[in-house]
């Protein structure tokens, strides 16, 4: 046990290093009453297809009225991508598809958190055949999103307000408790109706969204999101 230490959360450098700045941008968006940008990434295993399609159905009225905006990263899951595309076509939603990394990078630069959504589609559907591009896209999208909607996977430890949807494995349950403890995530929403309650709370209740961002800033100041850096420094010091 004398060789054990808590490093912190394993977060990519770009996201961890900009946690304070991005949270301040989110707070300004709340104060200006901008609509929320929700990010929904599909994890590596590509589970929960039925749950997510039901969730998208519930999102649709708010998307059509542009009360919310959705970044939907289908990753490298072609089956999901095609199902989502067909769904939005049937709903006659205002959406765009990005499958090229250069277009995606331009999209992220254009839609920084300081920008309004007046020229943005209600839904941006992202798909890459290349696994690395698909995986790294979520990190870039986090930096231009207000709220992350995710199962309690490794993304549970990222510095952004989170709505947790139903977990896939029981090993993911403690991740929710950790996020609640830090004040920047909701309880696990086992049912779609519960997830929609959380969406309404974060979109309509100014104080909750503010508090979550303030908690991210506090946690960042305490070095909680710098686990990778701390682990590296600790291992180098043991040489």
mmCIF file of C-alpha atoms in Angstrom:
data_model
loop_
_atom_site.group_PDB
_atom_site.id
_atom_site.type_symbol
_atom_site.label_atom_id
_atom_site.label_comp_id
_atom_site.label_asym_id
_atom_site.label_seq_id
_atom_site.Cartn_x
_atom_site.Cartn_y
_atom_site.Cartn_z
ATOM 1 C CA UNK A 1 0.000 0.000 0.000
ATOM 2 C CA UNK A 2 2.930 2.367 0.472
ATOM 3 C CA UNK A 3 3.375 2.268 -3.316
ATOM 4 C CA UNK A 4 -0.206 3.373 -4.069
ATOM 5 C CA UNK A 5 -1.289 6.939 -4.769
ATOM 6 C CA UNK A 6 -4.350 8.647 -6.198
ATOM 7 C CA UNK A 7 -3.342 10.331 -9.452
ATOM 8 C CA UNK A 8 -6.719 11.800 -10.462
ATOM 9 C CA UNK A 9 -8.848 11.647 -13.572
ATOM 10 C CA UNK A 10 -7.398 10.416 -16.873
ATOM 11 C CA UNK A 11 -8.303 13.299 -19.199
ATOM 12 C CA UNK A 12 -6.650 14.347 -22.448
ATOM 13 C CA UNK A 13 -4.331 17.356 -22.156
ATOM 14 C CA UNK A 14 -6.324 19.686 -24.400
ATOM 15 C CA UNK A 15 -9.576 19.156 -22.462
ATOM 16 C CA UNK A 16 -7.979 19.192 -18.993
ATOM 17 C CA UNK A 17 -5.788 22.200 -19.752
ATOM 18 C CA UNK A 18 -8.753 24.278 -20.932
ATOM 19 C CA UNK A 19 -11.293 23.158 -18.314
ATOM 20 C CA UNK A 20 -11.418 26.526 -16.527
ATOM 21 C CA UNK A 21 -11.558 28.616 -19.697
ATOM 22 C CA UNK A 22 -14.263 26.439 -21.280
ATOM 23 C CA UNK A 23 -16.335 26.456 -18.066
ATOM 24 C CA UNK A 24 -16.199 30.254 -17.971
ATOM 25 C CA UNK A 25 -17.463 30.303 -21.573
ATOM 26 C CA UNK A 26 -20.333 27.982 -20.587
ATOM 27 C CA UNK A 27 -21.220 30.267 -17.684
ATOM 28 C CA UNK A 28 -21.372 33.279 -20.016
ATOM 29 C CA UNK A 29 -23.648 31.283 -22.355
ATOM 30 C CA UNK A 30 -25.970 30.577 -19.412
ATOM 31 C CA UNK A 31 -26.036 34.268 -18.511
ATOM 32 C CA UNK A 32 -26.827 35.179 -22.125
ATOM 33 C CA UNK A 33 -29.559 32.507 -22.169
ATOM 34 C CA UNK A 34 -28.125 30.730 -25.207
ATOM 35 C CA UNK A 35 -29.737 27.344 -26.010
ATOM 36 C CA UNK A 36 -27.820 24.364 -24.677
ATOM 37 C CA UNK A 37 -25.536 22.351 -26.928
ATOM 38 C CA UNK A 38 -25.798 18.674 -25.989
ATOM 39 C CA UNK A 39 -23.088 16.199 -26.960
ATOM 40 C CA UNK A 40 -24.081 12.545 -27.266
ATOM 41 C CA UNK A 41 -21.181 10.220 -28.192
ATOM 42 C CA UNK A 42 -21.604 6.525 -28.982
ATOM 43 C CA UNK A 43 -19.095 4.451 -27.007
ATOM 44 C CA UNK A 44 -16.631 1.864 -28.241
ATOM 45 C CA UNK A 45 -18.947 -1.133 -27.905
ATOM 46 C CA UNK A 46 -21.828 0.646 -29.624
ATOM 47 C CA UNK A 47 -24.431 -0.531 -27.127
ATOM 48 C CA UNK A 48 -27.808 1.010 -26.161
ATOM 49 C CA UNK A 49 -29.187 1.542 -29.673
ATOM 50 C CA UNK A 50 -32.829 1.234 -28.574
ATOM 51 C CA UNK A 51 -32.368 3.570 -25.600
ATOM 52 C CA UNK A 52 -30.631 6.233 -27.685
ATOM 53 C CA UNK A 53 -33.223 6.150 -30.477
ATOM 54 C CA UNK A 54 -35.959 6.600 -27.856
ATOM 55 C CA UNK A 55 -33.989 9.482 -26.369
ATOM 56 C CA UNK A 56 -33.616 11.123 -29.784
ATOM 57 C CA UNK A 57 -37.363 10.830 -30.289
ATOM 58 C CA UNK A 58 -37.895 12.737 -27.037
ATOM 59 C CA UNK A 59 -35.283 15.323 -28.078
ATOM 60 C CA UNK A 60 -37.038 15.981 -31.407
ATOM 61 C CA UNK A 61 -39.563 18.684 -30.327
ATOM 62 C CA UNK A 62 -36.799 20.704 -28.656
ATOM 63 C CA UNK A 63 -34.535 20.217 -31.684
ATOM 64 C CA UNK A 64 -37.216 21.310 -34.144
ATOM 65 C CA UNK A 65 -37.855 24.459 -32.112
ATOM 66 C CA UNK A 66 -34.086 24.974 -31.633
ATOM 67 C CA UNK A 67 -34.441 25.031 -27.855
ATOM 68 C CA UNK A 68 -31.438 22.688 -27.854
ATOM 69 C CA UNK A 69 -28.728 21.721 -30.333
ATOM 70 C CA UNK A 70 -27.302 18.228 -30.618
ATOM 71 C CA UNK A 71 -23.839 16.996 -31.557
ATOM 72 C CA UNK A 72 -24.251 13.269 -32.171
ATOM 73 C CA UNK A 73 -20.955 11.422 -32.594
ATOM 74 C CA UNK A 74 -21.700 7.982 -34.044
ATOM 75 C CA UNK A 75 -17.974 7.194 -33.811
ATOM 76 C CA UNK A 76 -16.962 4.462 -36.220
ATOM 77 C CA UNK A 77 -20.286 2.607 -35.832
ATOM 78 C CA UNK A 78 -21.720 2.594 -39.355
ATOM 79 C CA UNK A 79 -24.918 0.805 -38.320
ATOM 80 C CA UNK A 80 -25.647 3.528 -35.755
ATOM 81 C CA UNK A 81 -24.783 6.288 -38.211
ATOM 82 C CA UNK A 82 -27.195 4.960 -40.836
ATOM 83 C CA UNK A 83 -29.953 4.435 -38.268
ATOM 84 C CA UNK A 84 -29.547 7.988 -36.928
ATOM 85 C CA UNK A 85 -29.477 9.476 -40.437
ATOM 86 C CA UNK A 86 -32.674 7.633 -41.366
ATOM 87 C CA UNK A 87 -34.300 8.765 -38.105
ATOM 88 C CA UNK A 88 -33.572 12.476 -38.674
ATOM 89 C CA UNK A 89 -34.679 12.267 -42.307
ATOM 90 C CA UNK A 90 -38.025 10.839 -41.192
ATOM 91 C CA UNK A 91 -38.366 13.549 -38.538
ATOM 92 C CA UNK A 92 -37.544 16.212 -41.165
ATOM 93 C CA UNK A 93 -35.007 17.619 -38.759
ATOM 94 C CA UNK A 94 -32.604 20.393 -39.686
ATOM 95 C CA UNK A 95 -29.376 18.380 -39.636
ATOM 96 C CA UNK A 96 -25.990 18.089 -41.282
ATOM 97 C CA UNK A 97 -23.592 15.169 -41.631
ATOM 98 C CA UNK A 98 -19.818 15.346 -41.167
ATOM 99 C CA UNK A 99 -17.685 12.388 -42.261
ATOM 100 C CA UNK A 100 -14.467 14.180 -43.192
ATOM 101 C CA UNK A 101 -11.865 15.154 -40.584
ATOM 102 C CA UNK A 102 -10.958 18.454 -42.275
ATOM 103 C CA UNK A 103 -14.597 19.562 -42.349
ATOM 104 C CA UNK A 104 -14.943 18.473 -38.738
ATOM 105 C CA UNK A 105 -11.957 20.566 -37.598
ATOM 106 C CA UNK A 106 -13.394 23.589 -39.431
ATOM 107 C CA UNK A 107 -16.776 22.979 -37.788
ATOM 108 C CA UNK A 108 -15.225 22.977 -34.284
ATOM 109 C CA UNK A 109 -13.263 26.182 -34.935
ATOM 110 C CA UNK A 110 -16.322 27.924 -36.347
ATOM 111 C CA UNK A 111 -18.579 26.938 -33.432
ATOM 112 C CA UNK A 112 -16.517 27.892 -30.406
ATOM 113 C CA UNK A 113 -18.553 28.328 -27.197
ATOM 114 C CA UNK A 114 -18.323 32.100 -27.588
ATOM 115 C CA UNK A 115 -20.366 31.949 -30.807
ATOM 116 C CA UNK A 116 -24.158 31.943 -31.103
ATOM 117 C CA UNK A 117 -26.057 29.178 -32.904
ATOM 118 C CA UNK A 118 -27.835 31.302 -35.512
ATOM 119 C CA UNK A 119 -26.121 29.581 -38.463
ATOM 120 C CA UNK A 120 -25.921 26.115 -36.909
ATOM 121 C CA UNK A 121 -28.078 23.130 -37.830
ATOM 122 C CA UNK A 122 -30.192 21.693 -35.004
ATOM 123 C CA UNK A 123 -28.338 18.377 -35.286
ATOM 124 C CA UNK A 124 -24.781 17.672 -36.354
ATOM 125 C CA UNK A 125 -24.279 13.950 -37.033
ATOM 126 C CA UNK A 126 -20.645 12.843 -37.088
ATOM 127 C CA UNK A 127 -19.215 9.567 -38.381
ATOM 128 C CA UNK A 128 -15.665 8.457 -39.220
ATOM 129 C CA UNK A 129 -14.530 5.118 -40.576
ATOM 130 C CA UNK A 130 -11.130 5.708 -38.966
ATOM 131 C CA UNK A 131 -11.261 4.699 -35.285
ATOM 132 C CA UNK A 132 -8.730 7.299 -34.104
ATOM 133 C CA UNK A 133 -10.639 10.163 -35.760
ATOM 134 C CA UNK A 134 -13.912 8.856 -34.328
ATOM 135 C CA UNK A 135 -12.470 8.578 -30.821
ATOM 136 C CA UNK A 136 -10.629 11.918 -30.773
ATOM 137 C CA UNK A 137 -13.675 13.754 -32.176
ATOM 138 C CA UNK A 138 -15.399 13.494 -28.802
ATOM 139 C CA UNK A 139 -12.550 15.369 -27.092
ATOM 140 C CA UNK A 140 -12.867 18.198 -29.608
ATOM 141 C CA UNK A 141 -16.667 18.276 -29.326
ATOM 142 C CA UNK A 142 -16.521 18.468 -25.528
ATOM 143 C CA UNK A 143 -14.763 21.807 -25.870
ATOM 144 C CA UNK A 144 -17.659 23.310 -27.865
ATOM 145 C CA UNK A 145 -20.536 21.713 -25.893
ATOM 146 C CA UNK A 146 -22.522 22.811 -22.842
ATOM 147 C CA UNK A 147 -23.565 19.375 -21.580
ATOM 148 C CA UNK A 148 -22.285 15.848 -22.164
ATOM 149 C CA UNK A 149 -24.927 13.097 -22.350
ATOM 150 C CA UNK A 150 -23.158 9.785 -21.784
ATOM 151 C CA UNK A 151 -23.258 6.415 -20.146
ATOM 152 C CA UNK A 152 -20.947 6.388 -17.103
ATOM 153 C CA UNK A 153 -17.882 5.283 -19.064
ATOM 154 C CA UNK A 154 -14.414 6.889 -19.007
ATOM 155 C CA UNK A 155 -16.163 10.105 -20.082
ATOM 156 C CA UNK A 156 -17.687 10.289 -16.587
ATOM 157 C CA UNK A 157 -14.367 11.749 -15.447
ATOM 158 C CA UNK A 158 -14.205 14.614 -17.958
ATOM 159 C CA UNK A 159 -14.550 18.298 -16.915
ATOM 160 C CA UNK A 160 -17.988 19.185 -18.294
ATOM 161 C CA UNK A 161 -21.547 19.078 -16.849
ATOM 162 C CA UNK A 162 -22.921 15.589 -17.488
ATOM 163 C CA UNK A 163 -26.238 13.809 -17.810
ATOM 164 C CA UNK A 164 -25.722 10.088 -17.249
ATOM 165 C CA UNK A 165 -27.859 7.712 -19.274
ATOM 166 C CA UNK A 166 -28.250 4.016 -18.517
ATOM 167 C CA UNK A 167 -25.034 2.097 -17.921
ATOM 168 C CA UNK A 168 -24.073 -0.980 -19.909
ATOM 169 C CA UNK A 169 -22.076 -2.801 -17.210
ATOM 170 C CA UNK A 170 -22.392 -2.751 -13.411
ATOM 171 C CA UNK A 171 -18.728 -1.767 -13.143
ATOM 172 C CA UNK A 172 -19.754 1.683 -14.443
ATOM 173 C CA UNK A 173 -22.050 2.499 -11.509
ATOM 174 C CA UNK A 174 -19.334 3.923 -9.183
ATOM 175 C CA UNK A 175 -18.351 6.431 -11.894
ATOM 176 C CA UNK A 176 -21.724 8.149 -11.397
ATOM 177 C CA UNK A 177 -21.176 8.395 -7.637
ATOM 178 C CA UNK A 178 -17.767 9.982 -8.205
ATOM 179 C CA UNK A 179 -19.216 12.617 -10.544
ATOM 180 C CA UNK A 180 -22.044 13.410 -8.110
ATOM 181 C CA UNK A 181 -19.483 13.704 -5.312
ATOM 182 C CA UNK A 182 -17.622 16.293 -7.407
ATOM 183 C CA UNK A 183 -20.841 18.173 -8.199
ATOM 184 C CA UNK A 184 -20.625 18.025 -12.005
ATOM 185 C CA UNK A 185 -22.900 15.120 -12.971
ATOM 186 C CA UNK A 186 -26.464 13.855 -12.535
ATOM 187 C CA UNK A 187 -27.701 10.564 -11.163
ATOM 188 C CA UNK A 188 -27.869 7.650 -13.616
ATOM 189 C CA UNK A 189 -31.004 7.917 -15.754
ATOM 190 C CA UNK A 190 -32.121 4.325 -16.211
ATOM 191 C CA UNK A 191 -35.252 5.434 -18.064
ATOM 192 C CA UNK A 192 -35.469 7.833 -21.018
ATOM 193 C CA UNK A 193 -38.135 9.872 -19.189
ATOM 194 C CA UNK A 194 -35.677 10.455 -16.346
ATOM 195 C CA UNK A 195 -32.990 11.583 -18.800
ATOM 196 C CA UNK A 196 -35.451 14.091 -20.282
ATOM 197 C CA UNK A 197 -36.193 15.416 -16.797
ATOM 198 C CA UNK A 198 -32.476 16.094 -16.402
ATOM 199 C CA UNK A 199 -32.303 17.773 -19.822
ATOM 200 C CA UNK A 200 -35.163 20.084 -18.829
ATOM 201 C CA UNK A 201 -33.518 20.850 -15.477
ATOM 202 C CA UNK A 202 -30.189 21.763 -17.044
ATOM 203 C CA UNK A 203 -31.802 23.763 -19.837
ATOM 204 C CA UNK A 204 -34.422 25.573 -17.760
ATOM 205 C CA UNK A 205 -32.860 25.884 -14.308
ATOM 206 C CA UNK A 206 -30.070 28.423 -14.533
ATOM 207 C CA UNK A 207 -28.702 27.704 -11.039
ATOM 208 C CA UNK A 208 -28.048 23.982 -11.597
ATOM 209 C CA UNK A 209 -26.031 24.505 -14.778
ATOM 210 C CA UNK A 210 -24.088 27.344 -13.133
ATOM 211 C CA UNK A 211 -23.297 25.242 -10.083
ATOM 212 C CA UNK A 212 -22.031 22.331 -12.172
ATOM 213 C CA UNK A 213 -19.666 24.604 -14.097
ATOM 214 C CA UNK A 214 -18.466 26.212 -10.872
ATOM 215 C CA UNK A 215 -17.739 22.715 -9.529
ATOM 216 C CA UNK A 216 -15.712 21.894 -12.661
ATOM 217 C CA UNK A 217 -13.640 25.045 -12.109
ATOM 218 C CA UNK A 218 -13.055 24.154 -8.447
ATOM 219 C CA UNK A 219 -12.089 20.588 -9.321
ATOM 220 C CA UNK A 220 -9.753 21.816 -12.040
ATOM 221 C CA UNK A 221 -8.073 24.219 -9.599
ATOM 222 C CA UNK A 222 -7.573 21.233 -7.281
ATOM 223 C CA UNK A 223 -5.842 19.264 -10.061
ATOM 224 C CA UNK A 224 -8.457 16.509 -10.159
ATOM 225 C CA UNK A 225 -8.498 16.325 -13.969
ATOM 226 C CA UNK A 226 -4.681 16.166 -14.251
ATOM 227 C CA UNK A 227 -4.334 12.489 -13.325
ATOM 228 C CA UNK A 228 -2.335 11.598 -16.439
ATOM 229 C CA UNK A 229 0.196 14.356 -15.775
ATOM 230 C CA UNK A 230 0.484 13.459 -12.096
ATOM 231 C CA UNK A 231 0.957 9.746 -12.848
ATOM 232 C CA UNK A 232 3.716 10.533 -15.335
ATOM 233 C CA UNK A 233 5.489 12.894 -12.935
ATOM 234 C CA UNK A 234 5.233 10.340 -10.138
ATOM 235 C CA UNK A 235 6.606 7.495 -12.269
ATOM 236 C CA UNK A 236 9.514 9.630 -13.514
ATOM 237 C CA UNK A 237 10.388 10.605 -9.945
ATOM 238 C CA UNK A 238 10.773 6.882 -9.056
ATOM 239 C CA UNK A 239 13.549 6.240 -11.617
#
